[in-house]
Short mmCIF file of C-alpha atoms and ligand atoms in Angstrom, two decimals:
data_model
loop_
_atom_site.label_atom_id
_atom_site.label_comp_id
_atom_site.label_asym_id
_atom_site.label_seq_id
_atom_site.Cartn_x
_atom_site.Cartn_y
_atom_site.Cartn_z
CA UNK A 1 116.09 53.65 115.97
CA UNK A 2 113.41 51.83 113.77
CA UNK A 3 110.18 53.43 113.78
CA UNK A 4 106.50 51.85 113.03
CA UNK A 5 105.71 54.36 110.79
CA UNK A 6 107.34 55.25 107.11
CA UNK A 7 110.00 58.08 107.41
CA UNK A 8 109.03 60.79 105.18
CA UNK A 9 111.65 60.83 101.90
CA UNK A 10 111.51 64.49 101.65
CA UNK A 11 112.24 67.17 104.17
CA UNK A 12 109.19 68.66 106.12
CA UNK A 13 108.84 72.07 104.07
CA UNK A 14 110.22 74.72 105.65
CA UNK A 15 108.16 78.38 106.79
CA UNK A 16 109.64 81.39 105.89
CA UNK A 17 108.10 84.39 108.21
CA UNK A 18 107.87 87.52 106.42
CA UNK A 19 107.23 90.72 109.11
CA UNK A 20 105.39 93.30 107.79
CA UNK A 21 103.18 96.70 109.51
CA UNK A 22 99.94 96.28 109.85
CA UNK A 23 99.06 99.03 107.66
CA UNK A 24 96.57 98.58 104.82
CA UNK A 25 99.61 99.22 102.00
CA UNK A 26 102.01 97.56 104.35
CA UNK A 27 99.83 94.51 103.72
CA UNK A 28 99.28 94.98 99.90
CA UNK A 29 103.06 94.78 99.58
CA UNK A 30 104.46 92.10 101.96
CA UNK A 31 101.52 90.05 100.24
CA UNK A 32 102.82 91.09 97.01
CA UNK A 33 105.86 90.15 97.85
CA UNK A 34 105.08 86.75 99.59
CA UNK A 35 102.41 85.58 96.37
CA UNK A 36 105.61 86.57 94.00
CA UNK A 37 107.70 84.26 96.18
CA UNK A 38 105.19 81.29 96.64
CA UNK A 39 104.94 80.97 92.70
CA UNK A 40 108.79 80.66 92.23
CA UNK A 41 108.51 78.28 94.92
CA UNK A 42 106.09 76.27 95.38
CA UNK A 43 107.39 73.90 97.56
CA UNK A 44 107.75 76.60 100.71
CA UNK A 45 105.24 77.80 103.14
CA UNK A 46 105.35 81.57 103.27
CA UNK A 47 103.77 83.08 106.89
CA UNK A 48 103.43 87.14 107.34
CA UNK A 49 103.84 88.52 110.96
CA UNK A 50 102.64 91.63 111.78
CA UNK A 51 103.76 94.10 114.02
CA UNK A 52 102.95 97.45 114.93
CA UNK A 53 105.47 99.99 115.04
CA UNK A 54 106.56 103.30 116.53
CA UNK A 55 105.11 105.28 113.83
CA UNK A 56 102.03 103.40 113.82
CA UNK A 57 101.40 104.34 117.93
CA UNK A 58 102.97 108.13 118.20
CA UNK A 59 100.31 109.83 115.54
CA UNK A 60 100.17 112.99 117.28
CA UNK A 61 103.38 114.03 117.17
CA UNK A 62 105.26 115.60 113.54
CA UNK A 63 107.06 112.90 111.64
CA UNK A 64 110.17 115.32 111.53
CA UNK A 65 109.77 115.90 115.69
CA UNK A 66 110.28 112.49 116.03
CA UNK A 67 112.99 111.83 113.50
CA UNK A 68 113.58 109.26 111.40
CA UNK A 69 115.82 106.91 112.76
CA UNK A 70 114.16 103.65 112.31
CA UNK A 71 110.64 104.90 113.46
CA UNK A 72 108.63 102.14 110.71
CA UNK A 73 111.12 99.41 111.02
CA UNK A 74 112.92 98.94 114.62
CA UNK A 75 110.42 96.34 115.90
CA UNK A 76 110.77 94.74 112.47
CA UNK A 77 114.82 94.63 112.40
CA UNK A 78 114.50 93.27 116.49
CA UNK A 79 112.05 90.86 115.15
CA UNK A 80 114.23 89.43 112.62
CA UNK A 81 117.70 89.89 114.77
CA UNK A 82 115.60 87.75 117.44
CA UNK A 83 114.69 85.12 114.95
CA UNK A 84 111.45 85.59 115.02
CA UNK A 85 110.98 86.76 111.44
CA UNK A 86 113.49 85.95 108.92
CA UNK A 87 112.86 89.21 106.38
CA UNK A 88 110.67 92.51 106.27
CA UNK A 89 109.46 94.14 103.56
CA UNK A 90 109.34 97.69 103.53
CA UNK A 91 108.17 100.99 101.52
CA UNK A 92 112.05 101.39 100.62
CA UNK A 93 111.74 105.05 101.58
CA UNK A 94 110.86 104.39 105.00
CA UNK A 95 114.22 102.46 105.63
CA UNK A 96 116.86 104.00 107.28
CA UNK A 97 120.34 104.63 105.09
CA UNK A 98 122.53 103.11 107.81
CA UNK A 99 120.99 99.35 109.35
CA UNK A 100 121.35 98.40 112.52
CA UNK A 101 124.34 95.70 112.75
CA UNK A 102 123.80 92.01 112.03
CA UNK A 103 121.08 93.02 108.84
CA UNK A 104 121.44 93.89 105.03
CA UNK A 105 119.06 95.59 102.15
CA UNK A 106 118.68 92.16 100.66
CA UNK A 107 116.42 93.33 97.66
CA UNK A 108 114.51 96.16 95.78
CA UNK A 109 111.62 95.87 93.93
CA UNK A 110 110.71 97.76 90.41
CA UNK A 111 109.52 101.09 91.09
CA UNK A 112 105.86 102.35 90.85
CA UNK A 113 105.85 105.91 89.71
CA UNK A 114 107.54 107.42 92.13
CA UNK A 115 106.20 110.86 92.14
CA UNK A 116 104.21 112.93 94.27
CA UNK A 117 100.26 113.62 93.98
CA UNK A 118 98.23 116.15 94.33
CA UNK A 119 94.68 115.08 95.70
CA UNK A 120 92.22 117.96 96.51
CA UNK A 121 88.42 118.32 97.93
CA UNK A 122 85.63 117.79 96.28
CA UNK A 123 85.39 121.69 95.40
CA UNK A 124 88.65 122.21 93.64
CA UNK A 125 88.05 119.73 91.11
CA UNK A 126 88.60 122.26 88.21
CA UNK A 127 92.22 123.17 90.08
CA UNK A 128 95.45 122.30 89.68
CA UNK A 129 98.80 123.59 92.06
CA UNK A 130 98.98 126.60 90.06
CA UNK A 131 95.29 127.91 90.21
CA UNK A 132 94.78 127.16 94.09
CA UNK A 133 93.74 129.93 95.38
CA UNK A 134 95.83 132.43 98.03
CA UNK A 135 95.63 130.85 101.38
CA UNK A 136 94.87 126.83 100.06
CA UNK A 137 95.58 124.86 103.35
CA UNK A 138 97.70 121.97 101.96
CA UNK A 139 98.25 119.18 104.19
CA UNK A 140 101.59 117.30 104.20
CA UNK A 141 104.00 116.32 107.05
CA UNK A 142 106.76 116.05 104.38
CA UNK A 143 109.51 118.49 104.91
CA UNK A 144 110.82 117.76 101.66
CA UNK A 145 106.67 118.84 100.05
CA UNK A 146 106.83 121.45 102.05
CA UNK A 147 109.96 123.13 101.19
CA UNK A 148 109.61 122.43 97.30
CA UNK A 149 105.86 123.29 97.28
CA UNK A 150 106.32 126.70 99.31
CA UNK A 151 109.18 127.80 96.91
CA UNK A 152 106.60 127.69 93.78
CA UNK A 153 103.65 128.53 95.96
CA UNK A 154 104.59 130.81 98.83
CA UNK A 155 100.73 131.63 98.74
CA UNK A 156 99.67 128.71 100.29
CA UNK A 157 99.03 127.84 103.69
CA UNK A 158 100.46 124.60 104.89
CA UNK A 159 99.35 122.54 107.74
CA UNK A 160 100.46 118.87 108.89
CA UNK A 161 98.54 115.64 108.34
CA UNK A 162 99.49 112.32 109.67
CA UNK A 163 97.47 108.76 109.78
CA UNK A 164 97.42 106.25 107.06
CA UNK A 165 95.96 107.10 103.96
CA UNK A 166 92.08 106.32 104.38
CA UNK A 167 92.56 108.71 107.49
CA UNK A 168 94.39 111.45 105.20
CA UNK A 169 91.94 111.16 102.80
CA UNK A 170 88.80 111.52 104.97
CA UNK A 171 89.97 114.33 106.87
CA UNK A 172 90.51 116.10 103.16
CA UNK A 173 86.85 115.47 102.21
CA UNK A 174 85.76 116.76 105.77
CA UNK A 175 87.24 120.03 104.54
CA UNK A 176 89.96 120.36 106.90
CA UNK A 177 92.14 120.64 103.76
CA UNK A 178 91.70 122.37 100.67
CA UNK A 179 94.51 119.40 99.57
CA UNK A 180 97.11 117.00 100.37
CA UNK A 181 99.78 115.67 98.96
CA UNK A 182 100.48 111.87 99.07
CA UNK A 183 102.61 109.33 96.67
CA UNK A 184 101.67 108.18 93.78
CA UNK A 185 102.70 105.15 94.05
CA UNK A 186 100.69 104.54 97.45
CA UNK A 187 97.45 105.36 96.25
CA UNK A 188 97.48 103.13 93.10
CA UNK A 189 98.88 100.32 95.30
CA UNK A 190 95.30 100.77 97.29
CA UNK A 191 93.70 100.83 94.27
CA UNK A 192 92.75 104.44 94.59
CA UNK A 193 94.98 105.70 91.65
CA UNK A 194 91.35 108.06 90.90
CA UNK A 195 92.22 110.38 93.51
CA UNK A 196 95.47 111.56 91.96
CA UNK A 197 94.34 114.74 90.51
CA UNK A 198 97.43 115.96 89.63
CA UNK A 199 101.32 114.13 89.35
CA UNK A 200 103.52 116.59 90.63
CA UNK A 201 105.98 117.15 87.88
CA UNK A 202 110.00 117.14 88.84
CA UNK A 203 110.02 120.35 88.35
CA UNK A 204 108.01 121.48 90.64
CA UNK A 205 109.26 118.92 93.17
CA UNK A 206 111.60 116.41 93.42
CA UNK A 207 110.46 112.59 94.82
CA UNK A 208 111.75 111.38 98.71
CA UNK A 209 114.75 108.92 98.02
CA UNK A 210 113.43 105.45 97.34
CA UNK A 211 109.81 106.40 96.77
CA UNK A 212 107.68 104.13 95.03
CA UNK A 213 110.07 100.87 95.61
CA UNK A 214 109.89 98.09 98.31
CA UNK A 215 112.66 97.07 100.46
CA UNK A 216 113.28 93.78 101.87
CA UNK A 217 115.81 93.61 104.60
CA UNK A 218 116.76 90.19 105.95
CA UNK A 219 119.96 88.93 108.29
CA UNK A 220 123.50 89.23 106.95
CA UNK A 221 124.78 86.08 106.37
CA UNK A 222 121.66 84.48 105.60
CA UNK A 223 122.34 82.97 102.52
CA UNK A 224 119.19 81.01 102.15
CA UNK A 225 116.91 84.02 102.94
CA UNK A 226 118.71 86.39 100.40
CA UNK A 227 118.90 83.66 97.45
CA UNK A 228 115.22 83.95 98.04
CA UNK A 229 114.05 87.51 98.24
CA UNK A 230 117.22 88.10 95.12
CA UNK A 231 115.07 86.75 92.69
CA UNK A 232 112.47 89.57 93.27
CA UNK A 233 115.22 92.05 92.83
CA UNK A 234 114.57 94.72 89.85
CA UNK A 235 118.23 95.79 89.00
CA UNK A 236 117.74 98.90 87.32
CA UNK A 237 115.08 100.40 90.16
CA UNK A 238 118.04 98.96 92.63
CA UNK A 239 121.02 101.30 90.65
CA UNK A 240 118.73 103.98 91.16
CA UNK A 241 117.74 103.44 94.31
CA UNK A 242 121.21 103.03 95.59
CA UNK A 243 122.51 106.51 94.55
CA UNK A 244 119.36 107.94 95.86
CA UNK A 245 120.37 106.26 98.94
CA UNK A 246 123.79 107.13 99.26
CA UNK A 247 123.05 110.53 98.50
CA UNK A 248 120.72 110.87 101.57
CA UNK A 249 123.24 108.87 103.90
CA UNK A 250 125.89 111.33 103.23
CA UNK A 251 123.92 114.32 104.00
CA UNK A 252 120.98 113.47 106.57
CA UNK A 253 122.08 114.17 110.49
CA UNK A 254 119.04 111.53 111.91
CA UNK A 255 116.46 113.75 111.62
CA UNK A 256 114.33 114.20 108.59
CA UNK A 257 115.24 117.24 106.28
CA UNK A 258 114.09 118.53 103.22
CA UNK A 259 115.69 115.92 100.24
CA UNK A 260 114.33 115.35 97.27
CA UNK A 261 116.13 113.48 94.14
CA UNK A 262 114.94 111.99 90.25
CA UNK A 263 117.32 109.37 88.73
CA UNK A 264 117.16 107.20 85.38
CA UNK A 265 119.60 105.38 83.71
CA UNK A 266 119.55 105.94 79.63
CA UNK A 267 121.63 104.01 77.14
CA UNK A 268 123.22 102.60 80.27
CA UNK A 269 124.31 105.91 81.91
CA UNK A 270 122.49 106.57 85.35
CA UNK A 271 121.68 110.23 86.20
CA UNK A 272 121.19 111.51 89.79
CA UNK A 273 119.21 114.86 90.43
CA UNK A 274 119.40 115.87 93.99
CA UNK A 275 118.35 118.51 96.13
CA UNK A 276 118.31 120.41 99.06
CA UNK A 277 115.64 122.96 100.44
CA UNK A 278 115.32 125.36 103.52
CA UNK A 279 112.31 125.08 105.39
CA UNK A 280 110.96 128.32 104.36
CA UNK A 281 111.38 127.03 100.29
CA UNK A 282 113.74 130.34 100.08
CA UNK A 283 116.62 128.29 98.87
CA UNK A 284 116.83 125.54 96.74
CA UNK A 285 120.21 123.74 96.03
CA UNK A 286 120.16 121.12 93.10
CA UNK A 287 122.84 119.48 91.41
CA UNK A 288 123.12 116.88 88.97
CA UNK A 289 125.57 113.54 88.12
CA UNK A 290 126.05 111.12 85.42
CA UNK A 291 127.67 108.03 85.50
CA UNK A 292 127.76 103.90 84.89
CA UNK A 293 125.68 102.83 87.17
CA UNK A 294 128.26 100.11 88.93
CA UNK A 295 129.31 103.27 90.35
CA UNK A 296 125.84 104.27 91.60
CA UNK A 297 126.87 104.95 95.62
CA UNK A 298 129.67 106.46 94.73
CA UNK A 299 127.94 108.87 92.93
CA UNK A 300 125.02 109.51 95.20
CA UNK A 301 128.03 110.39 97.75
CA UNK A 302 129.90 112.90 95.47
CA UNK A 303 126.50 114.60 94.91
CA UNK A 304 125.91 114.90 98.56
CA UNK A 305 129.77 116.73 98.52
CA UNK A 306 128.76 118.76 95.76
CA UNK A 307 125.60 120.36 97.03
CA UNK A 308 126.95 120.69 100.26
CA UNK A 309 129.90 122.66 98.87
CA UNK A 310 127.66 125.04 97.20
CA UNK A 311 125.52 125.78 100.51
CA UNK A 312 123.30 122.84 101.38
CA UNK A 313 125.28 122.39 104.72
CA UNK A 314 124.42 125.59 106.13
CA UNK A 315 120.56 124.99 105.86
CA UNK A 316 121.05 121.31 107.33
CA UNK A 317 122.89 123.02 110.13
CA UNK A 318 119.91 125.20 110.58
CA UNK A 319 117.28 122.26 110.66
CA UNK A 320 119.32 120.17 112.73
CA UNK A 321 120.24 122.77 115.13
CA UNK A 322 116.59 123.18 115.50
CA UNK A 323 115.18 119.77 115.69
CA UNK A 324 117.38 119.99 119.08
CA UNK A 325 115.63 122.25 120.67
C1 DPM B 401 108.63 109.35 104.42
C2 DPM B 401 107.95 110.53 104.10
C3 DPM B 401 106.57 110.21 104.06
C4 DPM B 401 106.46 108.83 104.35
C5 DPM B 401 108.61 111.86 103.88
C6 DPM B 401 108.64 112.31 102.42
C7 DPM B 401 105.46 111.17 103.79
C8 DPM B 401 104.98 111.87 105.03
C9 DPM B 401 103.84 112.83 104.76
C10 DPM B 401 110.08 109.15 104.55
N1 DPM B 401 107.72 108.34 104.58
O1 DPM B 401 108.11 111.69 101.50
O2 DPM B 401 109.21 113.39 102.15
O3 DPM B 401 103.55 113.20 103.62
O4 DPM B 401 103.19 113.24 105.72
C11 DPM B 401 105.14 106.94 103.26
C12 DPM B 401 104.20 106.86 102.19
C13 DPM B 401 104.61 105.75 101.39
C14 DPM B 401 105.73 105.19 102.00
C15 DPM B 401 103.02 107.73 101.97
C16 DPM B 401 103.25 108.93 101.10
C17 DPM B 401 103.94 105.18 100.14
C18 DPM B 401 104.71 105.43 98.87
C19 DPM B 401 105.97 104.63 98.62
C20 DPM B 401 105.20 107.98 104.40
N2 DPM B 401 106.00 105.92 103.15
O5 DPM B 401 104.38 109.38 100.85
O6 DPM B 401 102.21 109.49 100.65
O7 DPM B 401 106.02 103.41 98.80
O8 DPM B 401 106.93 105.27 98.20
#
């Protein structure tokens, strides 16, 4: 059919719809994210959706009471599987180890730090985790804090917190808290990096798998969509992030339990720390492996073997057996 008007030469540019949370750091990411892609190219139109989801409505309720199965990212994942959105970027450690069917961990992004903070009130400022005093309420809804923080400091008293961070934060400086815990990596992401009093060091407690990292999850089989999102792929964070991963996936049950792992890859060798804690911070199992990092899942899943073999499975029995009740 002839037409009155020119045909355009070049295709009408295409829209790529990013889904993200609503959240305030939600938003500083997937924007990171999108502003990284529209500079490599230029010539696509880059749209965020937002969504809110479970975790963002059920605020009253423990993170571990609800589980973990998908809790920040099922709206997101039926979003894309509907067509609506064709990728979501995620704080990697909120995204389940096993993906629903039809969708893929396209990409990780380098890490921030991805240790734990301590952030305390106003009146503490001359205190670190070891000169608290007896009876510090310590707010955290981290099992994993929890556990670690109780083995070093069975002194303290610990009490849950949940909102987003501005929320966390203000009910510390209301005094409900003495102080909290919160990631590193989320608080200089907000541009708050000031309130990190003091980085928790490894020692004292071991980082949630994936912390610090985004993770972008698009459609398997989407070839166009992972070419894409590829290019913002940091492959050392992603070895690292992949042991952590398959480290958690062999152990966890669905419900969240106290993990906590370090990794780094020297000279080309990656090394996995991993651990295991009872609630009560009585017992802590840790193990170590080394290996090229090619082989990173495998060796996140002979780590899992390892520590369960030397007692971890008996205190995720416990937890899980719990959590049913
Ligand atoms: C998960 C945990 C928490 C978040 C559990 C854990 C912390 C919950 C709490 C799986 N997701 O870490 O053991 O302390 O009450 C979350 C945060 C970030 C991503 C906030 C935080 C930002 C940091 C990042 C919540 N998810 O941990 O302070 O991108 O790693």
């Amino acid at each position: 059919m002839t037409s009155l008007v020119s045909t355009p030469t070049t295709a009408p540019t295409r829209t790529i719809r990013i889904g993200s949370r609503k959240s305030q750091l939600a938003l500083v990411q997937t924007h990171w994210v999108r502003d990284e892609l529209q500079k490599r190219f230029p010539e696509l139109t880059f749209e965020v959706t937002t969504m809110d989801t479970q975790g963002d409505k059920v605020l009253d309720v423990s993170l571990s009471k609800i589980g973990d199965k998908g809790l920040f990212t099922q709206e997101l994942e039926d979003g894309m599987l509907q067509g609506n959105i064709d990728f979501a970027v995620h704080s990697l450690k909120d995204l389940p180890t096993r993906l629903p069917e039809g969708l893929m961990l396209g990409c990780i992004t380098e890490r921030e730090d991805p240790a734990d903070a301590l952030v305390v009130h106003e009146k503490h400022q001359d205190k670190q985790l070891d000169t608290l005093p007896k009876g510090a309420v310590i707010g955290t809804s981290s099992l994993r804090r929890l556990a670690q923080l109780r083995h070093h400091f069975p002194h303290f008293t610990f009490k849950d917190i949940r909102g987003n961070l501005n929320t966390r934060l203000r009910k510390l400086d209301e005094g409900q808290y003495d102080a909290i815990i919160l990631a590193v990596a989320g608080l200089k992401r907000l541009d708050m990096g000031d309130r990190i009093h003091q980085v928790i060091p490894a020692d004292l407690s071991l980082h949630a798998v994936g912390q610090g990292a985004l993770g972008i999850e698009c459609r398997m089989g989407d070839d166009e969509i992972l070419a894409l999102i590829k290019t913002l792929e940091d492959s050392s964070t992603a070895y690292r992030c992949l042991a952590e991963r398959a480290f958690l996936r062999e152990l966890e049950g669905g419900c969240q339990v106290p993990i906590g792992v370090n990794t780094k890859i020297n000279d080309g060798v990656l090394t996995l720390m991993g651990l295991v804690a009872s609630l009560d911070g009585q017992t802590l199992i840790k193990d170590t492996v080394q290996g090229h990092p090619d082989d990173a899942e495998n060796m996140g899943t002979q780590l899992a073997q390892n520590v369960r073999s030397q007692g971890a499975q008996t205190i995720l029995d416990a937890i899980n057996a719990e959590n049913r009740q």
